[in-house]
Short mmCIF file of C-alpha atoms in Angstrom, two decimals:
data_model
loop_
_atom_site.label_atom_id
_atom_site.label_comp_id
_atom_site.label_asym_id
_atom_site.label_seq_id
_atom_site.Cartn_x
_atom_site.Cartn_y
_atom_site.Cartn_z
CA UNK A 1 -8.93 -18.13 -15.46
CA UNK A 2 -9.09 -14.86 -13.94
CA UNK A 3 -11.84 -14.78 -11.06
CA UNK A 4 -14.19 -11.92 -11.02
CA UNK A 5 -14.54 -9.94 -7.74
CA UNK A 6 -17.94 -9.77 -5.88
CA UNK A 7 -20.07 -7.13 -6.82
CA UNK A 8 -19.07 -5.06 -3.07
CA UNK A 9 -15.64 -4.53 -4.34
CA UNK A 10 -17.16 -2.93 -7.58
CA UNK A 11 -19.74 -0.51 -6.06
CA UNK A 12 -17.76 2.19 -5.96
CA UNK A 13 -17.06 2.27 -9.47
CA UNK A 14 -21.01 2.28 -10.24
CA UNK A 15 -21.76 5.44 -7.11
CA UNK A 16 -23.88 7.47 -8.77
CA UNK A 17 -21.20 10.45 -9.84
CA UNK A 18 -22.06 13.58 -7.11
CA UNK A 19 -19.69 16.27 -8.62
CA UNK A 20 -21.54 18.74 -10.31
CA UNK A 21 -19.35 21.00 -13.39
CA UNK A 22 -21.11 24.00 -12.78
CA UNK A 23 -20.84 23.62 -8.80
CA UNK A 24 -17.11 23.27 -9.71
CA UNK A 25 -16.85 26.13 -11.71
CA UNK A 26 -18.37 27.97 -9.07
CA UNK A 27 -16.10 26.61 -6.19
CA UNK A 28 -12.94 27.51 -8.60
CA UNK A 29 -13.83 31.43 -9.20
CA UNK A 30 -14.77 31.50 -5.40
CA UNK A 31 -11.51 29.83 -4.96
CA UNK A 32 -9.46 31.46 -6.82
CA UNK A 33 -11.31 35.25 -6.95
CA UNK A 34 -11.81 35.80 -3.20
CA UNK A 35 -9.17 33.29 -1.64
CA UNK A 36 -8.58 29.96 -0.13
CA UNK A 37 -9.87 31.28 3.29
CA UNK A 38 -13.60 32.38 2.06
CA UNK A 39 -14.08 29.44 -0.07
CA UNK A 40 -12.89 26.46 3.44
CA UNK A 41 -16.67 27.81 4.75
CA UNK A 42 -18.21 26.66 2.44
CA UNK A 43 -16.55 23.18 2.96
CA UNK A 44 -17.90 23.28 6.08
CA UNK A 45 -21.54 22.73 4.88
CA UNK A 46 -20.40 19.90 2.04
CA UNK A 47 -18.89 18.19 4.66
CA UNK A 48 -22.27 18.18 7.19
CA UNK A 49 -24.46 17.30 3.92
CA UNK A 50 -22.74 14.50 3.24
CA UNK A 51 -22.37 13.72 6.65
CA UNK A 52 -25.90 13.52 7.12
CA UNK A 53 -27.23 12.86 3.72
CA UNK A 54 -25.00 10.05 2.81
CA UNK A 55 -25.88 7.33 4.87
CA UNK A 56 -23.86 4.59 3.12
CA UNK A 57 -20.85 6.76 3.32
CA UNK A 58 -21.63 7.52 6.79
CA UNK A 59 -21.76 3.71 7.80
CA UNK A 60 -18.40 3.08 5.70
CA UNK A 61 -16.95 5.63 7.07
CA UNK A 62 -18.01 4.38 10.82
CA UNK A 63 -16.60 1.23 9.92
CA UNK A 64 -13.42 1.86 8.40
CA UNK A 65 -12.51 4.68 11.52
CA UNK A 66 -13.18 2.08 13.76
CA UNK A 67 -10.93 -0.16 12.75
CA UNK A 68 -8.26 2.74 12.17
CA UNK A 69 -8.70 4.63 15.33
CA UNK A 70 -9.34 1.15 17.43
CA UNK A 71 -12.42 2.42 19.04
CA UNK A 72 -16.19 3.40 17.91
CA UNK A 73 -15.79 6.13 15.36
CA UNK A 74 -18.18 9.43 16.75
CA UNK A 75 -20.36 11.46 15.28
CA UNK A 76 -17.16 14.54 15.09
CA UNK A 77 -14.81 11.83 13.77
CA UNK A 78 -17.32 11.12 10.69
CA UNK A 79 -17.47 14.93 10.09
CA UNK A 80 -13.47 15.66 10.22
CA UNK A 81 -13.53 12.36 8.16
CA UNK A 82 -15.73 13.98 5.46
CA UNK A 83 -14.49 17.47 5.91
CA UNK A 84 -10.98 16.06 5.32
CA UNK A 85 -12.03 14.49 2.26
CA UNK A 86 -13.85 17.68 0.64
CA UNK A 87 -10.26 20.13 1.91
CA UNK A 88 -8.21 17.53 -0.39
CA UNK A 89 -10.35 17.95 -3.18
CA UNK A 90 -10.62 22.07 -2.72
CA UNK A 91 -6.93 22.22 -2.73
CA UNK A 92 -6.72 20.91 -5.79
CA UNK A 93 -8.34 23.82 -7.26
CA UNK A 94 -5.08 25.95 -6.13
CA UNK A 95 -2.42 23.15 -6.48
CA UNK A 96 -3.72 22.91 -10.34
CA UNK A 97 -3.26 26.66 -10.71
CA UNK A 98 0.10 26.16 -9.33
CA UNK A 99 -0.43 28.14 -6.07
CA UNK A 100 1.91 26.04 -4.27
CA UNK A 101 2.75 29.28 -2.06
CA UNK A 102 -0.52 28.91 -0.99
CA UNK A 103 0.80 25.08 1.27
CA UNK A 104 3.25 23.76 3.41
CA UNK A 105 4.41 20.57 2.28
CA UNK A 106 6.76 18.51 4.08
CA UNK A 107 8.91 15.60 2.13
CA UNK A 108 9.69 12.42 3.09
CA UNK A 109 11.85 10.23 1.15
CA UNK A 110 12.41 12.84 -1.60
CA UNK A 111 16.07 11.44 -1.93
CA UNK A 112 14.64 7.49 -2.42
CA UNK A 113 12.83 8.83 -5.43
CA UNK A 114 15.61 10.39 -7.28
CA UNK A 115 18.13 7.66 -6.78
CA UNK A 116 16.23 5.48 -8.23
CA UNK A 117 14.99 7.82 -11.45
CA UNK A 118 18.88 8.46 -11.77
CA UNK A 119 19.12 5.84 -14.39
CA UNK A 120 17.06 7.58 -16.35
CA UNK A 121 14.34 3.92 -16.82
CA UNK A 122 11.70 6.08 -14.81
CA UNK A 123 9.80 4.25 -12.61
CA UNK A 124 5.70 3.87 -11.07
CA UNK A 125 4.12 5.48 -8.18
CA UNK A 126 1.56 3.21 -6.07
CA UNK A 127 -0.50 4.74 -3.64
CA UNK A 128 -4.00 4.92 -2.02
CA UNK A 129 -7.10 7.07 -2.18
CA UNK A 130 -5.18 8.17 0.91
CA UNK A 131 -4.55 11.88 1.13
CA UNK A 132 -3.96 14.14 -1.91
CA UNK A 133 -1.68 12.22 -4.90
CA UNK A 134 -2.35 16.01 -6.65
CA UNK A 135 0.01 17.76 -3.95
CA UNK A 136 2.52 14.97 -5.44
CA UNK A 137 1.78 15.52 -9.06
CA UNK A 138 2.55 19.70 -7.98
CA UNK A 139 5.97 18.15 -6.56
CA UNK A 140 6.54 17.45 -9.80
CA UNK A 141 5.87 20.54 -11.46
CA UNK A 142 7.71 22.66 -8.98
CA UNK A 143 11.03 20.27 -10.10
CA UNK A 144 10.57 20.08 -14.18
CA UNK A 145 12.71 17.39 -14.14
CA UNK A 146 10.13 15.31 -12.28
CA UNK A 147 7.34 14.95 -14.55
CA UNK A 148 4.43 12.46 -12.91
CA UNK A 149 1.55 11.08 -15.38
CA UNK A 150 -1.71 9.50 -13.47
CA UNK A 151 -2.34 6.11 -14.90
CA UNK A 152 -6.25 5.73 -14.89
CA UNK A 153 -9.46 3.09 -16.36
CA UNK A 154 -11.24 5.02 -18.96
CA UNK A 155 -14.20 6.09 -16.81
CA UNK A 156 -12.38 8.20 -14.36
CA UNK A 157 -9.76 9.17 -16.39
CA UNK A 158 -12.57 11.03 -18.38
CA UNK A 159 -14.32 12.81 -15.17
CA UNK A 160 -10.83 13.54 -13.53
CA UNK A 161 -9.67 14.84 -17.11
CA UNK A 162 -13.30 16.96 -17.24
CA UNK A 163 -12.67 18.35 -13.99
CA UNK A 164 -9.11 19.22 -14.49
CA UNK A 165 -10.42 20.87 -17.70
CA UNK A 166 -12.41 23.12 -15.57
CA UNK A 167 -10.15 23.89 -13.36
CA UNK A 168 -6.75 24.23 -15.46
CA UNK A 169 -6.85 22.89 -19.01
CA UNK A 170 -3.25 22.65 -19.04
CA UNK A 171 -3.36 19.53 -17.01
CA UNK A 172 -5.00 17.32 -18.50
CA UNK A 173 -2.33 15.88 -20.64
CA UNK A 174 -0.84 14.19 -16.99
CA UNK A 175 -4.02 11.30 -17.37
CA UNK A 176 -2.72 8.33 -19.19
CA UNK A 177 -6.52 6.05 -19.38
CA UNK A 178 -6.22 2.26 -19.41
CA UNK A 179 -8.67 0.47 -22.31
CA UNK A 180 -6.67 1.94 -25.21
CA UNK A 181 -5.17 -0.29 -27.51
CA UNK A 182 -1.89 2.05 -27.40
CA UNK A 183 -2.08 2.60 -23.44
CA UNK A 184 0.84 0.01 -22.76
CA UNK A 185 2.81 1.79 -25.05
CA UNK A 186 2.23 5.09 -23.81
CA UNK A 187 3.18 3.66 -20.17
CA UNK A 188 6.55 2.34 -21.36
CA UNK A 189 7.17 5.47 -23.44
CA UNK A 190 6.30 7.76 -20.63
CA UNK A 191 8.97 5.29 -18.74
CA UNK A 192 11.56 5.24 -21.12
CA UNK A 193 11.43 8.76 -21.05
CA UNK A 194 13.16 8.85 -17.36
CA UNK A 195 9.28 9.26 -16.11
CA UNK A 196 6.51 8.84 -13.33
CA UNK A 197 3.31 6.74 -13.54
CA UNK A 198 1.13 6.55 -10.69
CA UNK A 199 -1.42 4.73 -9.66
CA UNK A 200 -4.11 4.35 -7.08
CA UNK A 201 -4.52 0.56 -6.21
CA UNK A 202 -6.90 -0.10 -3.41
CA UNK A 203 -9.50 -0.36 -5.92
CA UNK A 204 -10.18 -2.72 -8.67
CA UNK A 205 -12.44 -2.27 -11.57
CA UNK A 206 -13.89 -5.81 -11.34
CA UNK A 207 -12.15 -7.86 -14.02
CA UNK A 208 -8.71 -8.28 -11.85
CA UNK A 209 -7.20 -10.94 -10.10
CA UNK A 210 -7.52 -10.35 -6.43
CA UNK A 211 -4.91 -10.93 -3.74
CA UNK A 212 -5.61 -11.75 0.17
CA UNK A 213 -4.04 -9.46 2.54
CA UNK A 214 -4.84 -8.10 6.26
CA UNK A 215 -5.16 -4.42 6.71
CA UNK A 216 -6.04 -2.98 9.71
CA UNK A 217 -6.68 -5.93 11.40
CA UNK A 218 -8.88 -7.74 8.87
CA UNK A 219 -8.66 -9.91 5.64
CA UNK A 220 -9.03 -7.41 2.73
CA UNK A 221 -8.22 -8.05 -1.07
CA UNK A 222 -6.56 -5.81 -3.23
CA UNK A 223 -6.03 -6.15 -7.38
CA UNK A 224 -2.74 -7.41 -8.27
CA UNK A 225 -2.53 -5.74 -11.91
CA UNK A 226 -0.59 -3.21 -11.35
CA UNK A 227 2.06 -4.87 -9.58
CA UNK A 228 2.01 -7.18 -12.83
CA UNK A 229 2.31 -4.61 -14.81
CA UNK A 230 5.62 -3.14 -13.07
CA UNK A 231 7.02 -6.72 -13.51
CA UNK A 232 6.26 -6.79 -16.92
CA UNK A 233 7.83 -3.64 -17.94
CA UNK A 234 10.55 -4.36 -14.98
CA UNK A 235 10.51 -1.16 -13.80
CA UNK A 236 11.02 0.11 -9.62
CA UNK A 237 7.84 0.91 -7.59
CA UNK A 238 7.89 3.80 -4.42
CA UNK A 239 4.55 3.70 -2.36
CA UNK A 240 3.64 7.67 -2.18
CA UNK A 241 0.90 9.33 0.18
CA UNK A 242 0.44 13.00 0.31
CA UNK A 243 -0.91 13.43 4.13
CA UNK A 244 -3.90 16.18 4.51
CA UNK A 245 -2.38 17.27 8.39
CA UNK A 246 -5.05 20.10 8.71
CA UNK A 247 -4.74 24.19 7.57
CA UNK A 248 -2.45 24.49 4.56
CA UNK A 249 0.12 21.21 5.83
CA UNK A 250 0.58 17.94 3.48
CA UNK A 251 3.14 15.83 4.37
CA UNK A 252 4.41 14.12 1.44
CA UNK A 253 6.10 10.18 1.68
CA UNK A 254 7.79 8.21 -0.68
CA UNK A 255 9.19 4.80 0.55
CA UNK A 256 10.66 2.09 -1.61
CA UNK A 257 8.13 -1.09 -2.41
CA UNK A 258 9.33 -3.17 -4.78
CA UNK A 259 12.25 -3.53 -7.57
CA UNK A 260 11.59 -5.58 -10.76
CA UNK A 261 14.40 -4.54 -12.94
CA UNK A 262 16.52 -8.16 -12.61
CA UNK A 263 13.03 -10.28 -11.40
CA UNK A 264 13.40 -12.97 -13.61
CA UNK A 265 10.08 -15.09 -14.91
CA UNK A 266 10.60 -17.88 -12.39
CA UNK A 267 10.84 -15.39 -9.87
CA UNK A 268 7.99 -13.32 -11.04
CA UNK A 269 5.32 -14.67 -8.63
CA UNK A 270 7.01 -14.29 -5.39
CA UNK A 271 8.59 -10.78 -6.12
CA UNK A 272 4.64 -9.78 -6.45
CA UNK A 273 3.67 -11.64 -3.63
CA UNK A 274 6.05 -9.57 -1.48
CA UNK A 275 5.27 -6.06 -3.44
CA UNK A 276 1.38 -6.74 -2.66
CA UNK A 277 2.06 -8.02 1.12
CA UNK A 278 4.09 -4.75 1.40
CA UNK A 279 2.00 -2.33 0.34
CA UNK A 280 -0.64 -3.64 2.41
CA UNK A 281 1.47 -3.16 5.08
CA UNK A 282 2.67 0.44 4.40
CA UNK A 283 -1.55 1.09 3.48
CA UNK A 284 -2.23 -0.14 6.80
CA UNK A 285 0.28 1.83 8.16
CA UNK A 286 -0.37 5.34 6.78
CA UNK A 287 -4.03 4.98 8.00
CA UNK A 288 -3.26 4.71 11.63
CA UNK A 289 -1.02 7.54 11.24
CA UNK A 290 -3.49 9.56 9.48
CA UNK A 291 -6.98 7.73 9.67
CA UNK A 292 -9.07 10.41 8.37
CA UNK A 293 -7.14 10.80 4.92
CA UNK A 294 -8.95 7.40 3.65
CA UNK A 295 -11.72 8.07 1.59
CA UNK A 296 -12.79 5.01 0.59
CA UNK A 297 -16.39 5.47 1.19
CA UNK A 298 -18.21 2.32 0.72
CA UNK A 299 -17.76 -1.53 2.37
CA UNK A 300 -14.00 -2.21 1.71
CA UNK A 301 -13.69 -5.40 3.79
CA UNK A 302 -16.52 -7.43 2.17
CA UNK A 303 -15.35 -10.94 1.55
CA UNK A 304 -14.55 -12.11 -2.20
CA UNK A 305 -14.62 -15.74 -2.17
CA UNK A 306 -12.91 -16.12 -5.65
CA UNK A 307 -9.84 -14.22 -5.04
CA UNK A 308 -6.22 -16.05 -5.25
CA UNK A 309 -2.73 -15.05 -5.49
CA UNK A 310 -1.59 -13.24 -8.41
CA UNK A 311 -0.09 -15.27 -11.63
CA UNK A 312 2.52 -13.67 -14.01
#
């Protein structure tokens, strides 16, 4: 019987939604019309609103930098925390519009990715709301030949898809949204194919099986779906982060996680066992290198007393 998480690891999926289409709209003519410089000022006031209008955010925000910067998070680490999050989301108007002459991006692990699309099976991305997955996705359409599709649930596949919309209608074919009868298929067709699905999987939507693990120090729990579903279709996983470093900088990492191709049923439960215990280590990892690229803004660590491991 799968267990149902406690209703703090669902909260964020039932936030009230803040972005605003027309505010969008707005942000993207700015953006685009009078340049990337004009349009940062007015980050700087999103960032203070939220910073002191949010106060949920604010205190999950204080909570999670204190555990990533090992000290009590200030009042200017909450604002470059927020102001971080709103520059990732900005860029996006530009990386969507393909201005990647715009960024700097630095690549780490480029060469892991391709050997192991080389045979052509494609394979899935698993990352973090953790920097900027876009300024990977825009990896992929400065090489043609790497061609990434975001794996979604329903809900935000339909306000990412409405936002791309606004911003570039041309890119909302890349948002593959779980709940479909035919979503499977399209997964293992996009696969087949010699292609990319990612996924962000520190969340959970509530009906998952959740899996103990320690990040930063604590005991956390993170859905093991995913990592099922990469067995099941026996298929390589890279972890991926796209680092926000400040100004026009992303550093960009790919590093091996897991590889189901020959896992064998028997085998099944310990090969995810290690994939989850591994990315929870390369999570934890990536936010003490960059601790202000999380933007998980709501109680991450609360306990959920019916979690267990996964079962295949």
């Amino acid at each position: 019987m799968t267990p149902h998480p406690t209703a703090s690891h669902t909260a964020w999926a039932h936030a009230p939604e803040r972005s605003n289409m027309l505010m969008l709209r707005v942000m993207t003519w700015i953006s685009l019309r009078l340049g990337r410089r004009v349009a940062r000022g007015v980050l700087h006031l999103i960032a203070a609103y939220f910073l002191l209008f949010a106060p949920a955010s604010r205190r999950a925000s204080s909570a999670y930098l204190g555990r990533a910067l090992g000290r009590p998070a200030r009042w200017r680490d909450l604002y470059r925390h927020f102001f971080t999050f709103a520059a990732t989301i900005h860029d996006r108007v530009y990386l969507v519009n393909h201005r990647f002459d715009l960024f700097d991006f630095e690549v780490h692990g480029e060469d892991t990715l391709h050997r192991l699309l080389a045979d052509g099976k494609g394979l899935f991305l698993m990352g973090a709301h953790l920097g900027s997955f876009e300024v990977i996705r825009a990896i992929g359409r400065k090489h043609t030949d790497l061609r990434v599709a975001m794996l979604m649930h329903e809900d935000n596949a339909q306000k990412i898809n409405a936002m791309l919309a606004a911003i570039n209608p041309q890119a909302v074919q890349d948002i593959i949204g779980l709940g479909h009868i035919d979503s499977m298929l399209k997964v293992r067709e996009r696969l087949d194919a010699g292609g990319v699905v990612g996924m962000l999987v520190d969340r959970t939507p509530g009906n998952d099986t959740l899996y103990p693990v320690q990040i930063l120090g604590a005991d956390a729990h993170l859905p093991s779906g995913p990592f099922r579903m990469a067995a099941l279709l026996r298929r390589p996983v890279v972890f991926m982060t796209g680092l926000y470093l400040g100004g026009n900088r992303y550093a960009i990492h790919f590093e091996s996680l897991a590889d189901f191709s020959d896992v064998t049923r028997g085998q099944r439960d310990a090969a995810l066992q290690a994939a989850i215990t591994r990315y929870a280590a390369l999570l934890d990892q990536y936010c003490r290198k960059a601790p202000y690229n999380w933007f998980n803004f709501f109680d991450f660590w609360q306990p959920a007393p019916t979690a267990m491991p996964p079962k295949s």
